[in-house]
Amino acid sequence: MTIQKRHLSEKNFNKIKNAVADILEALGADVSTGDIADTPKRVAEMYDEVFEGMRYTNKEIAELFGRCFEIAKTTDMVCMTDIDTFSYCEHHIALMYNMKVHVAYIPKKKIIGLSKIPRIVDMVSKRLQLQEKLGTDIADVLEMILETKDVMVVIKGEHSCVTTRGIRKPGTVTTTMCLRGAFKKNENLRKEFLLQVK
Ligand SMILES: [Zn+2]
């Protein structure tokens, strides 16, 4: 499987474009003229890009970025921390930003190429997401690739639907944790990883 330049079909692209024009009109904007006339098209193009991950299942993402190296069995933990990402919440289509993803796993018989972890994070972030779901998606993909349940994902992030609207609490950070296998059972292991997470 390779990354395809699969884009939204013309039908779905137009569907988004027309829906955005409807929203703008309902808000009182005149979309027939001026710079705003192209906004529906620009939004559809943006959605095509930022929701690329919705075109692939977790299994397909595991196939895309699953390049591994065989190793002898080890109990040593591999951590990758502070992977920057952003996503959009499925409740408001609002930006989730300042997000840092921290990943740990214990290799069973293979290790993953380190550059692949941020690629997996990027691709599953390019979906309408919930922070909790983002963590389980990353863990699912890693579990499939690494053939181990010993995976943990911690995410910290800010949600614009919390910081800029409604309750309006800028700086509020949400932390979610997805613990599996040994990380669920072994408190010391969990603590060791959390020491790496600022
Ligand atoms: Zn939201």
mmCIF file with all atom_site columns, C-alpha atoms and ligand atoms in Angstrom:
data_model
loop_
_atom_site.group_PDB
_atom_site.id
_atom_site.type_symbol
_atom_site.label_atom_id
_atom_site.label_alt_id
_atom_site.label_comp_id
_atom_site.label_asym_id
_atom_site.label_entity_id
_atom_site.label_seq_id
_atom_site.pdbx_PDB_ins_code
_atom_site.Cartn_x
_atom_site.Cartn_y
_atom_site.Cartn_z
_atom_site.occupancy
_atom_site.B_iso_or_equiv
_atom_site.pdbx_formal_charge
_atom_site.auth_seq_id
_atom_site.auth_comp_id
_atom_site.auth_asym_id
_atom_site.auth_atom_id
_atom_site.pdbx_PDB_model_num
ATOM   1   C  CA . MET A 1 1   ? 0.000   0.000   0.000  1.00 0.00 ? 1   MET A CA 1
ATOM   2   C  CA . THR A 1 2   ? 1.287   3.473   -0.843 1.00 0.00 ? 2   THR A CA 1
ATOM   3   C  CA . ILE A 1 3   ? 0.050   6.979   -0.056 1.00 0.00 ? 3   ILE A CA 1
ATOM   4   C  CA . GLN A 1 4   ? -2.214  7.999   -2.843 1.00 0.00 ? 4   GLN A CA 1
ATOM   5   C  CA . LYS A 1 5   ? -3.058  11.453  -3.962 1.00 0.00 ? 5   LYS A CA 1
ATOM   6   C  CA . ARG A 1 6   ? -6.630  10.353  -3.416 1.00 0.00 ? 6   ARG A CA 1
ATOM   7   C  CA . HIS A 1 7   ? -8.665  13.456  -2.954 1.00 0.00 ? 7   HIS A CA 1
ATOM   8   C  CA . LEU A 1 8   ? -12.289 14.061  -2.264 1.00 0.00 ? 8   LEU A CA 1
ATOM   9   C  CA . SER A 1 9   ? -14.465 13.152  -5.216 1.00 0.00 ? 9   SER A CA 1
ATOM   10  C  CA . GLU A 1 10  ? -15.801 16.091  -7.196 1.00 0.00 ? 10  GLU A CA 1
ATOM   11  C  CA . LYS A 1 11  ? -19.250 15.350  -5.807 1.00 0.00 ? 11  LYS A CA 1
ATOM   12  C  CA . ASN A 1 12  ? -18.086 15.484  -2.177 1.00 0.00 ? 12  ASN A CA 1
ATOM   13  C  CA . PHE A 1 13  ? -15.851 18.497  -2.802 1.00 0.00 ? 13  PHE A CA 1
ATOM   14  C  CA . ASN A 1 14  ? -18.868 20.401  -4.151 1.00 0.00 ? 14  ASN A CA 1
ATOM   15  C  CA . LYS A 1 15  ? -21.003 19.176  -1.273 1.00 0.00 ? 15  LYS A CA 1
ATOM   16  C  CA . ILE A 1 16  ? -18.601 20.802  1.218  1.00 0.00 ? 16  ILE A CA 1
ATOM   17  C  CA . LYS A 1 17  ? -18.277 23.942  -0.903 1.00 0.00 ? 17  LYS A CA 1
ATOM   18  C  CA . ASN A 1 18  ? -22.048 24.397  -1.092 1.00 0.00 ? 18  ASN A CA 1
ATOM   19  C  CA . ALA A 1 19  ? -22.529 23.677  2.608  1.00 0.00 ? 19  ALA A CA 1
ATOM   20  C  CA . VAL A 1 20  ? -19.928 26.300  3.556  1.00 0.00 ? 20  VAL A CA 1
ATOM   21  C  CA . ALA A 1 21  ? -21.607 28.828  1.242  1.00 0.00 ? 21  ALA A CA 1
ATOM   22  C  CA . ASP A 1 22  ? -24.911 28.059  3.014  1.00 0.00 ? 22  ASP A CA 1
ATOM   23  C  CA . ILE A 1 23  ? -23.324 28.634  6.438  1.00 0.00 ? 23  ILE A CA 1
ATOM   24  C  CA . LEU A 1 24  ? -21.788 31.936  5.341  1.00 0.00 ? 24  LEU A CA 1
ATOM   25  C  CA . GLU A 1 25  ? -25.085 33.099  3.875  1.00 0.00 ? 25  GLU A CA 1
ATOM   26  C  CA . ALA A 1 26  ? -26.952 32.087  7.025  1.00 0.00 ? 26  ALA A CA 1
ATOM   27  C  CA . LEU A 1 27  ? -24.473 34.199  8.985  1.00 0.00 ? 27  LEU A CA 1
ATOM   28  C  CA . GLY A 1 28  ? -25.334 37.160  6.788  1.00 0.00 ? 28  GLY A CA 1
ATOM   29  C  CA . ALA A 1 29  ? -22.285 37.226  4.526  1.00 0.00 ? 29  ALA A CA 1
ATOM   30  C  CA . ASP A 1 30  ? -22.600 38.014  0.840  1.00 0.00 ? 30  ASP A CA 1
ATOM   31  C  CA . VAL A 1 31  ? -20.696 35.252  -0.916 1.00 0.00 ? 31  VAL A CA 1
ATOM   32  C  CA . SER A 1 32  ? -21.536 36.459  -4.411 1.00 0.00 ? 32  SER A CA 1
ATOM   33  C  CA . THR A 1 33  ? -18.704 38.972  -4.548 1.00 0.00 ? 33  THR A CA 1
ATOM   34  C  CA . GLY A 1 34  ? -15.335 40.018  -3.089 1.00 0.00 ? 34  GLY A CA 1
ATOM   35  C  CA . ASP A 1 35  ? -12.665 37.936  -1.395 1.00 0.00 ? 35  ASP A CA 1
ATOM   36  C  CA . ILE A 1 36  ? -15.243 35.889  0.471  1.00 0.00 ? 36  ILE A CA 1
ATOM   37  C  CA . ALA A 1 37  ? -16.653 34.529  -2.808 1.00 0.00 ? 37  ALA A CA 1
ATOM   38  C  CA . ASP A 1 38  ? -13.838 31.980  -2.966 1.00 0.00 ? 38  ASP A CA 1
ATOM   39  C  CA . THR A 1 39  ? -14.029 31.068  0.730  1.00 0.00 ? 39  THR A CA 1
ATOM   40  C  CA . PRO A 1 40  ? -16.299 28.009  0.231  1.00 0.00 ? 40  PRO A CA 1
ATOM   41  C  CA . LYS A 1 41  ? -13.806 26.611  -2.292 1.00 0.00 ? 41  LYS A CA 1
ATOM   42  C  CA . ARG A 1 42  ? -10.845 27.395  -0.023 1.00 0.00 ? 42  ARG A CA 1
ATOM   43  C  CA . VAL A 1 43  ? -12.513 25.680  2.934  1.00 0.00 ? 43  VAL A CA 1
ATOM   44  C  CA . ALA A 1 44  ? -13.250 22.587  0.824  1.00 0.00 ? 44  ALA A CA 1
ATOM   45  C  CA . GLU A 1 45  ? -9.575  22.494  -0.250 1.00 0.00 ? 45  GLU A CA 1
ATOM   46  C  CA . MET A 1 46  ? -8.465  22.887  3.347  1.00 0.00 ? 46  MET A CA 1
ATOM   47  C  CA . TYR A 1 47  ? -10.736 20.058  4.521  1.00 0.00 ? 47  TYR A CA 1
ATOM   48  C  CA . ASP A 1 48  ? -9.423  17.857  1.736  1.00 0.00 ? 48  ASP A CA 1
ATOM   49  C  CA . GLU A 1 49  ? -5.930  18.392  3.183  1.00 0.00 ? 49  GLU A CA 1
ATOM   50  C  CA . VAL A 1 50  ? -6.518  18.429  6.948  1.00 0.00 ? 50  VAL A CA 1
ATOM   51  C  CA . PHE A 1 51  ? -8.838  15.404  6.905  1.00 0.00 ? 51  PHE A CA 1
ATOM   52  C  CA . GLU A 1 52  ? -6.609  13.235  4.712  1.00 0.00 ? 52  GLU A CA 1
ATOM   53  C  CA . GLY A 1 53  ? -6.454  10.607  7.461  1.00 0.00 ? 53  GLY A CA 1
ATOM   54  C  CA . MET A 1 54  ? -10.191 9.947   7.098  1.00 0.00 ? 54  MET A CA 1
ATOM   55  C  CA . ARG A 1 55  ? -9.444  8.215   3.789  1.00 0.00 ? 55  ARG A CA 1
ATOM   56  C  CA . TYR A 1 56  ? -7.486  5.451   5.520  1.00 0.00 ? 56  TYR A CA 1
ATOM   57  C  CA . THR A 1 57  ? -8.376  2.918   8.196  1.00 0.00 ? 57  THR A CA 1
ATOM   58  C  CA . ASN A 1 58  ? -5.988  2.307   11.105 1.00 0.00 ? 58  ASN A CA 1
ATOM   59  C  CA . LYS A 1 59  ? -5.007  -0.967  9.430  1.00 0.00 ? 59  LYS A CA 1
ATOM   60  C  CA . GLU A 1 60  ? -4.141  0.851   6.207  1.00 0.00 ? 60  GLU A CA 1
ATOM   61  C  CA . ILE A 1 61  ? -2.088  3.427   8.163  1.00 0.00 ? 61  ILE A CA 1
ATOM   62  C  CA . ALA A 1 62  ? -0.241  0.517   9.818  1.00 0.00 ? 62  ALA A CA 1
ATOM   63  C  CA . GLU A 1 63  ? 0.533   -0.837  6.337  1.00 0.00 ? 63  GLU A CA 1
ATOM   64  C  CA . LEU A 1 64  ? 1.665   2.582   5.071  1.00 0.00 ? 64  LEU A CA 1
ATOM   65  C  CA . PHE A 1 65  ? 4.108   3.289   7.904  1.00 0.00 ? 65  PHE A CA 1
ATOM   66  C  CA . GLY A 1 66  ? 4.879   -0.197  9.159  1.00 0.00 ? 66  GLY A CA 1
ATOM   67  C  CA . ARG A 1 67  ? 8.569   -0.409  8.254  1.00 0.00 ? 67  ARG A CA 1
ATOM   68  C  CA . CYS A 1 68  ? 10.260  -2.296  11.072 1.00 0.00 ? 68  CYS A CA 1
ATOM   69  C  CA . PHE A 1 69  ? 13.595  -3.808  12.014 1.00 0.00 ? 69  PHE A CA 1
ATOM   70  C  CA . GLU A 1 70  ? 13.834  -7.238  13.575 1.00 0.00 ? 70  GLU A CA 1
ATOM   71  C  CA . ILE A 1 71  ? 15.541  -7.492  16.971 1.00 0.00 ? 71  ILE A CA 1
ATOM   72  C  CA . ALA A 1 72  ? 16.066  -10.054 19.704 1.00 0.00 ? 72  ALA A CA 1
ATOM   73  C  CA . LYS A 1 73  ? 13.514  -9.913  22.509 1.00 0.00 ? 73  LYS A CA 1
ATOM   74  C  CA . THR A 1 74  ? 14.079  -7.092  24.957 1.00 0.00 ? 74  THR A CA 1
ATOM   75  C  CA . THR A 1 75  ? 12.318  -5.617  27.940 1.00 0.00 ? 75  THR A CA 1
ATOM   76  C  CA . ASP A 1 76  ? 13.774  -2.163  27.366 1.00 0.00 ? 76  ASP A CA 1
ATOM   77  C  CA . MET A 1 77  ? 11.359  0.621   26.716 1.00 0.00 ? 77  MET A CA 1
ATOM   78  C  CA . VAL A 1 78  ? 11.483  2.832   23.640 1.00 0.00 ? 78  VAL A CA 1
ATOM   79  C  CA . CYS A 1 79  ? 10.047  6.340   24.126 1.00 0.00 ? 79  CYS A CA 1
ATOM   80  C  CA . MET A 1 80  ? 9.417   9.133   21.715 1.00 0.00 ? 80  MET A CA 1
ATOM   81  C  CA . THR A 1 81  ? 8.172   12.329  23.316 1.00 0.00 ? 81  THR A CA 1
ATOM   82  C  CA . ASP A 1 82  ? 7.007   15.803  22.339 1.00 0.00 ? 82  ASP A CA 1
ATOM   83  C  CA . ILE A 1 83  ? 5.653   14.967  18.893 1.00 0.00 ? 83  ILE A CA 1
ATOM   84  C  CA . ASP A 1 84  ? 3.798   18.090  17.803 1.00 0.00 ? 84  ASP A CA 1
ATOM   85  C  CA . THR A 1 85  ? 0.420   17.733  16.213 1.00 0.00 ? 85  THR A CA 1
ATOM   86  C  CA . PHE A 1 86  ? -2.969  19.361  15.835 1.00 0.00 ? 86  PHE A CA 1
ATOM   87  C  CA . SER A 1 87  ? -6.387  18.053  14.985 1.00 0.00 ? 87  SER A CA 1
ATOM   88  C  CA . TYR A 1 88  ? -10.051 19.033  14.859 1.00 0.00 ? 88  TYR A CA 1
ATOM   89  C  CA . CYS A 1 89  ? -12.605 17.981  17.451 1.00 0.00 ? 89  CYS A CA 1
ATOM   90  C  CA . GLU A 1 90  ? -15.554 16.039  16.116 1.00 0.00 ? 90  GLU A CA 1
ATOM   91  C  CA . HIS A 1 91  ? -17.960 17.887  18.408 1.00 0.00 ? 91  HIS A CA 1
ATOM   92  C  CA . HIS A 1 92  ? -17.331 21.398  17.043 1.00 0.00 ? 92  HIS A CA 1
ATOM   93  C  CA . ILE A 1 93  ? -14.910 20.959  14.099 1.00 0.00 ? 93  ILE A CA 1
ATOM   94  C  CA . ALA A 1 94  ? -12.777 23.217  16.299 1.00 0.00 ? 94  ALA A CA 1
ATOM   95  C  CA . LEU A 1 95  ? -8.993  23.182  16.309 1.00 0.00 ? 95  LEU A CA 1
ATOM   96  C  CA . MET A 1 96  ? -7.161  21.160  18.952 1.00 0.00 ? 96  MET A CA 1
ATOM   97  C  CA . TYR A 1 97  ? -3.719  22.757  19.148 1.00 0.00 ? 97  TYR A CA 1
ATOM   98  C  CA . ASN A 1 98  ? -0.462  22.928  21.135 1.00 0.00 ? 98  ASN A CA 1
ATOM   99  C  CA . MET A 1 99  ? -0.754  19.181  21.186 1.00 0.00 ? 99  MET A CA 1
ATOM   100 C  CA . LYS A 1 100 ? 2.160   17.012  22.221 1.00 0.00 ? 100 LYS A CA 1
ATOM   101 C  CA . VAL A 1 101 ? 2.044   13.284  21.758 1.00 0.00 ? 101 VAL A CA 1
ATOM   102 C  CA . HIS A 1 102 ? 4.277   10.996  23.822 1.00 0.00 ? 102 HIS A CA 1
ATOM   103 C  CA . VAL A 1 103 ? 4.619   7.359   22.870 1.00 0.00 ? 103 VAL A CA 1
ATOM   104 C  CA . ALA A 1 104 ? 6.303   4.389   24.558 1.00 0.00 ? 104 ALA A CA 1
ATOM   105 C  CA . TYR A 1 105 ? 6.483   0.709   23.751 1.00 0.00 ? 105 TYR A CA 1
ATOM   106 C  CA . ILE A 1 106 ? 8.425   -2.376  24.676 1.00 0.00 ? 106 ILE A CA 1
ATOM   107 C  CA . PRO A 1 107 ? 9.701   -4.159  21.585 1.00 0.00 ? 107 PRO A CA 1
ATOM   108 C  CA . LYS A 1 108 ? 8.770   -7.819  21.337 1.00 0.00 ? 108 LYS A CA 1
ATOM   109 C  CA . LYS A 1 109 ? 10.576  -8.830  18.196 1.00 0.00 ? 109 LYS A CA 1
ATOM   110 C  CA . LYS A 1 110 ? 10.741  -5.669  16.175 1.00 0.00 ? 110 LYS A CA 1
ATOM   111 C  CA . ILE A 1 111 ? 11.313  -1.951  16.434 1.00 0.00 ? 111 ILE A CA 1
ATOM   112 C  CA . ILE A 1 112 ? 9.747   0.664   14.217 1.00 0.00 ? 112 ILE A CA 1
ATOM   113 C  CA . GLY A 1 113 ? 11.757  3.230   12.234 1.00 0.00 ? 113 GLY A CA 1
ATOM   114 C  CA . LEU A 1 114 ? 11.676  6.331   14.459 1.00 0.00 ? 114 LEU A CA 1
ATOM   115 C  CA . SER A 1 115 ? 10.547  8.684   11.704 1.00 0.00 ? 115 SER A CA 1
ATOM   116 C  CA . LYS A 1 116 ? 7.460   6.532   11.222 1.00 0.00 ? 116 LYS A CA 1
ATOM   117 C  CA . ILE A 1 117 ? 5.973   7.360   14.627 1.00 0.00 ? 117 ILE A CA 1
ATOM   118 C  CA . PRO A 1 118 ? 5.427   11.077  13.833 1.00 0.00 ? 118 PRO A CA 1
ATOM   119 C  CA . ARG A 1 119 ? 4.018   10.065  10.450 1.00 0.00 ? 119 ARG A CA 1
ATOM   120 C  CA . ILE A 1 120 ? 1.457   7.824   12.146 1.00 0.00 ? 120 ILE A CA 1
ATOM   121 C  CA . VAL A 1 121 ? 0.617   10.615  14.616 1.00 0.00 ? 121 VAL A CA 1
ATOM   122 C  CA . ASP A 1 122 ? 0.169   13.064  11.715 1.00 0.00 ? 122 ASP A CA 1
ATOM   123 C  CA . MET A 1 123 ? -2.084  10.800  9.718  1.00 0.00 ? 123 MET A CA 1
ATOM   124 C  CA . VAL A 1 124 ? -4.472  9.856   12.535 1.00 0.00 ? 124 VAL A CA 1
ATOM   125 C  CA . SER A 1 125 ? -4.557  13.534  13.595 1.00 0.00 ? 125 SER A CA 1
ATOM   126 C  CA . LYS A 1 126 ? -5.865  14.399  10.141 1.00 0.00 ? 126 LYS A CA 1
ATOM   127 C  CA . ARG A 1 127 ? -9.309  13.196  11.115 1.00 0.00 ? 127 ARG A CA 1
ATOM   128 C  CA . LEU A 1 128 ? -12.218 14.606  13.037 1.00 0.00 ? 128 LEU A CA 1
ATOM   129 C  CA . GLN A 1 129 ? -11.013 13.448  16.408 1.00 0.00 ? 129 GLN A CA 1
ATOM   130 C  CA . LEU A 1 130 ? -11.431 13.392  20.136 1.00 0.00 ? 130 LEU A CA 1
ATOM   131 C  CA . GLN A 1 131 ? -8.209  13.547  22.102 1.00 0.00 ? 131 GLN A CA 1
ATOM   132 C  CA . GLU A 1 132 ? -9.053  10.221  23.779 1.00 0.00 ? 132 GLU A CA 1
ATOM   133 C  CA . LYS A 1 133 ? -9.735  8.614   20.397 1.00 0.00 ? 133 LYS A CA 1
ATOM   134 C  CA . LEU A 1 134 ? -6.518  10.026  18.931 1.00 0.00 ? 134 LEU A CA 1
ATOM   135 C  CA . GLY A 1 135 ? -4.576  8.192   21.648 1.00 0.00 ? 135 GLY A CA 1
ATOM   136 C  CA . THR A 1 136 ? -6.330  4.881   21.043 1.00 0.00 ? 136 THR A CA 1
ATOM   137 C  CA . ASP A 1 137 ? -5.917  5.223   17.256 1.00 0.00 ? 137 ASP A CA 1
ATOM   138 C  CA . ILE A 1 138 ? -2.152  5.726   17.664 1.00 0.00 ? 138 ILE A CA 1
ATOM   139 C  CA . ALA A 1 139 ? -1.962  2.769   20.091 1.00 0.00 ? 139 ALA A CA 1
ATOM   140 C  CA . ASP A 1 140 ? -4.027  0.586   17.699 1.00 0.00 ? 140 ASP A CA 1
ATOM   141 C  CA . VAL A 1 141 ? -1.717  1.330   14.769 1.00 0.00 ? 141 VAL A CA 1
ATOM   142 C  CA . LEU A 1 142 ? 1.433   0.720   16.836 1.00 0.00 ? 142 LEU A CA 1
ATOM   143 C  CA . GLU A 1 143 ? 0.013   -2.519  18.247 1.00 0.00 ? 143 GLU A CA 1
ATOM   144 C  CA . MET A 1 144 ? -0.661  -3.782  14.720 1.00 0.00 ? 144 MET A CA 1
ATOM   145 C  CA . ILE A 1 145 ? 2.794   -2.837  13.464 1.00 0.00 ? 145 ILE A CA 1
ATOM   146 C  CA . LEU A 1 146 ? 4.823   -3.944  16.489 1.00 0.00 ? 146 LEU A CA 1
ATOM   147 C  CA . GLU A 1 147 ? 2.754   -7.028  17.314 1.00 0.00 ? 147 GLU A CA 1
ATOM   148 C  CA . THR A 1 148 ? 2.784   -6.199  21.007 1.00 0.00 ? 148 THR A CA 1
ATOM   149 C  CA . LYS A 1 149 ? 0.236   -4.888  23.443 1.00 0.00 ? 149 LYS A CA 1
ATOM   150 C  CA . ASP A 1 150 ? 2.916   -3.128  25.498 1.00 0.00 ? 150 ASP A CA 1
ATOM   151 C  CA . VAL A 1 151 ? 2.156   0.354   24.238 1.00 0.00 ? 151 VAL A CA 1
ATOM   152 C  CA . MET A 1 152 ? 1.335   3.604   25.992 1.00 0.00 ? 152 MET A CA 1
ATOM   153 C  CA . VAL A 1 153 ? 0.327   6.968   24.534 1.00 0.00 ? 153 VAL A CA 1
ATOM   154 C  CA . VAL A 1 154 ? 0.031   10.232  26.472 1.00 0.00 ? 154 VAL A CA 1
ATOM   155 C  CA . ILE A 1 155 ? -1.370  13.334  24.810 1.00 0.00 ? 155 ILE A CA 1
ATOM   156 C  CA . LYS A 1 156 ? -1.526  16.884  26.126 1.00 0.00 ? 156 LYS A CA 1
ATOM   157 C  CA . GLY A 1 157 ? -3.438  19.470  24.194 1.00 0.00 ? 157 GLY A CA 1
ATOM   158 C  CA . GLU A 1 158 ? -5.546  22.597  24.144 1.00 0.00 ? 158 GLU A CA 1
ATOM   159 C  CA . HIS A 1 159 ? -8.970  22.663  22.569 1.00 0.00 ? 159 HIS A CA 1
ATOM   160 C  CA . SER A 1 160 ? -10.224 25.865  20.982 1.00 0.00 ? 160 SER A CA 1
ATOM   161 C  CA . CYS A 1 161 ? -13.800 24.808  21.788 1.00 0.00 ? 161 CYS A CA 1
ATOM   162 C  CA . VAL A 1 162 ? -12.793 25.173  25.475 1.00 0.00 ? 162 VAL A CA 1
ATOM   163 C  CA . THR A 1 163 ? -10.273 28.015  25.303 1.00 0.00 ? 163 THR A CA 1
ATOM   164 C  CA . THR A 1 164 ? -11.999 30.426  22.901 1.00 0.00 ? 164 THR A CA 1
ATOM   165 C  CA . ARG A 1 165 ? -15.725 29.786  23.277 1.00 0.00 ? 165 ARG A CA 1
ATOM   166 C  CA . GLY A 1 166 ? -18.239 28.632  25.876 1.00 0.00 ? 166 GLY A CA 1
ATOM   167 C  CA . ILE A 1 167 ? -16.360 28.471  29.151 1.00 0.00 ? 167 ILE A CA 1
ATOM   168 C  CA . ARG A 1 168 ? -13.363 30.383  27.629 1.00 0.00 ? 168 ARG A CA 1
ATOM   169 C  CA . LYS A 1 169 ? -10.468 29.144  29.653 1.00 0.00 ? 169 LYS A CA 1
ATOM   170 C  CA . PRO A 1 170 ? -7.259  29.855  27.711 1.00 0.00 ? 170 PRO A CA 1
ATOM   171 C  CA . GLY A 1 171 ? -4.317  27.739  28.776 1.00 0.00 ? 171 GLY A CA 1
ATOM   172 C  CA . THR A 1 172 ? -6.459  24.819  29.925 1.00 0.00 ? 172 THR A CA 1
ATOM   173 C  CA . VAL A 1 173 ? -4.546  21.684  29.046 1.00 0.00 ? 173 VAL A CA 1
ATOM   174 C  CA . THR A 1 174 ? -6.239  18.318  28.652 1.00 0.00 ? 174 THR A CA 1
ATOM   175 C  CA . THR A 1 175 ? -4.163  15.204  29.288 1.00 0.00 ? 175 THR A CA 1
ATOM   176 C  CA . THR A 1 176 ? -5.255  11.792  28.094 1.00 0.00 ? 176 THR A CA 1
ATOM   177 C  CA . MET A 1 177 ? -3.541  8.458   28.547 1.00 0.00 ? 177 MET A CA 1
ATOM   178 C  CA . CYS A 1 178 ? -3.969  5.210   26.711 1.00 0.00 ? 178 CYS A CA 1
ATOM   179 C  CA . LEU A 1 179 ? -2.350  2.352   28.618 1.00 0.00 ? 179 LEU A CA 1
ATOM   180 C  CA . ARG A 1 180 ? -2.043  -1.159  27.331 1.00 0.00 ? 180 ARG A CA 1
ATOM   181 C  CA . GLY A 1 181 ? -0.329  -4.434  28.216 1.00 0.00 ? 181 GLY A CA 1
ATOM   182 C  CA . ALA A 1 182 ? 2.653   -4.067  30.541 1.00 0.00 ? 182 ALA A CA 1
ATOM   183 C  CA . PHE A 1 183 ? 2.022   -0.325  30.989 1.00 0.00 ? 183 PHE A CA 1
ATOM   184 C  CA . LYS A 1 184 ? -1.357  -1.101  32.460 1.00 0.00 ? 184 LYS A CA 1
ATOM   185 C  CA . LYS A 1 185 ? -0.031  -3.722  34.851 1.00 0.00 ? 185 LYS A CA 1
ATOM   186 C  CA . ASN A 1 186 ? 3.368   -2.350  35.823 1.00 0.00 ? 186 ASN A CA 1
ATOM   187 C  CA . GLU A 1 187 ? 3.306   0.881   37.786 1.00 0.00 ? 187 GLU A CA 1
ATOM   188 C  CA . ASN A 1 188 ? 7.093   1.322   37.731 1.00 0.00 ? 188 ASN A CA 1
ATOM   189 C  CA . LEU A 1 189 ? 7.173   1.105   33.964 1.00 0.00 ? 189 LEU A CA 1
ATOM   190 C  CA . ARG A 1 190 ? 4.406   3.640   33.712 1.00 0.00 ? 190 ARG A CA 1
ATOM   191 C  CA . LYS A 1 191 ? 6.204   5.988   36.108 1.00 0.00 ? 191 LYS A CA 1
ATOM   192 C  CA . GLU A 1 192 ? 9.461   5.586   34.199 1.00 0.00 ? 192 GLU A CA 1
ATOM   193 C  CA . PHE A 1 193 ? 7.726   6.705   31.008 1.00 0.00 ? 193 PHE A CA 1
ATOM   194 C  CA . LEU A 1 194 ? 5.839   9.533   32.684 1.00 0.00 ? 194 LEU A CA 1
ATOM   195 C  CA . LEU A 1 195 ? 9.190   10.900  33.931 1.00 0.00 ? 195 LEU A CA 1
ATOM   196 C  CA . GLN A 1 196 ? 10.013  11.562  30.269 1.00 0.00 ? 196 GLN A CA 1
ATOM   197 C  CA . VAL A 1 197 ? 6.753   13.430  29.756 1.00 0.00 ? 197 VAL A CA 1
ATOM   198 C  CA . LYS A 1 198 ? 6.922   17.055  30.775 1.00 0.00 ? 198 LYS A CA 1
HETATM 199 ZN ZN . ZN  B 2 .   ? -15.061 20.449  20.751 1.00 0.00 ? 1   ZN  B ZN 1
#
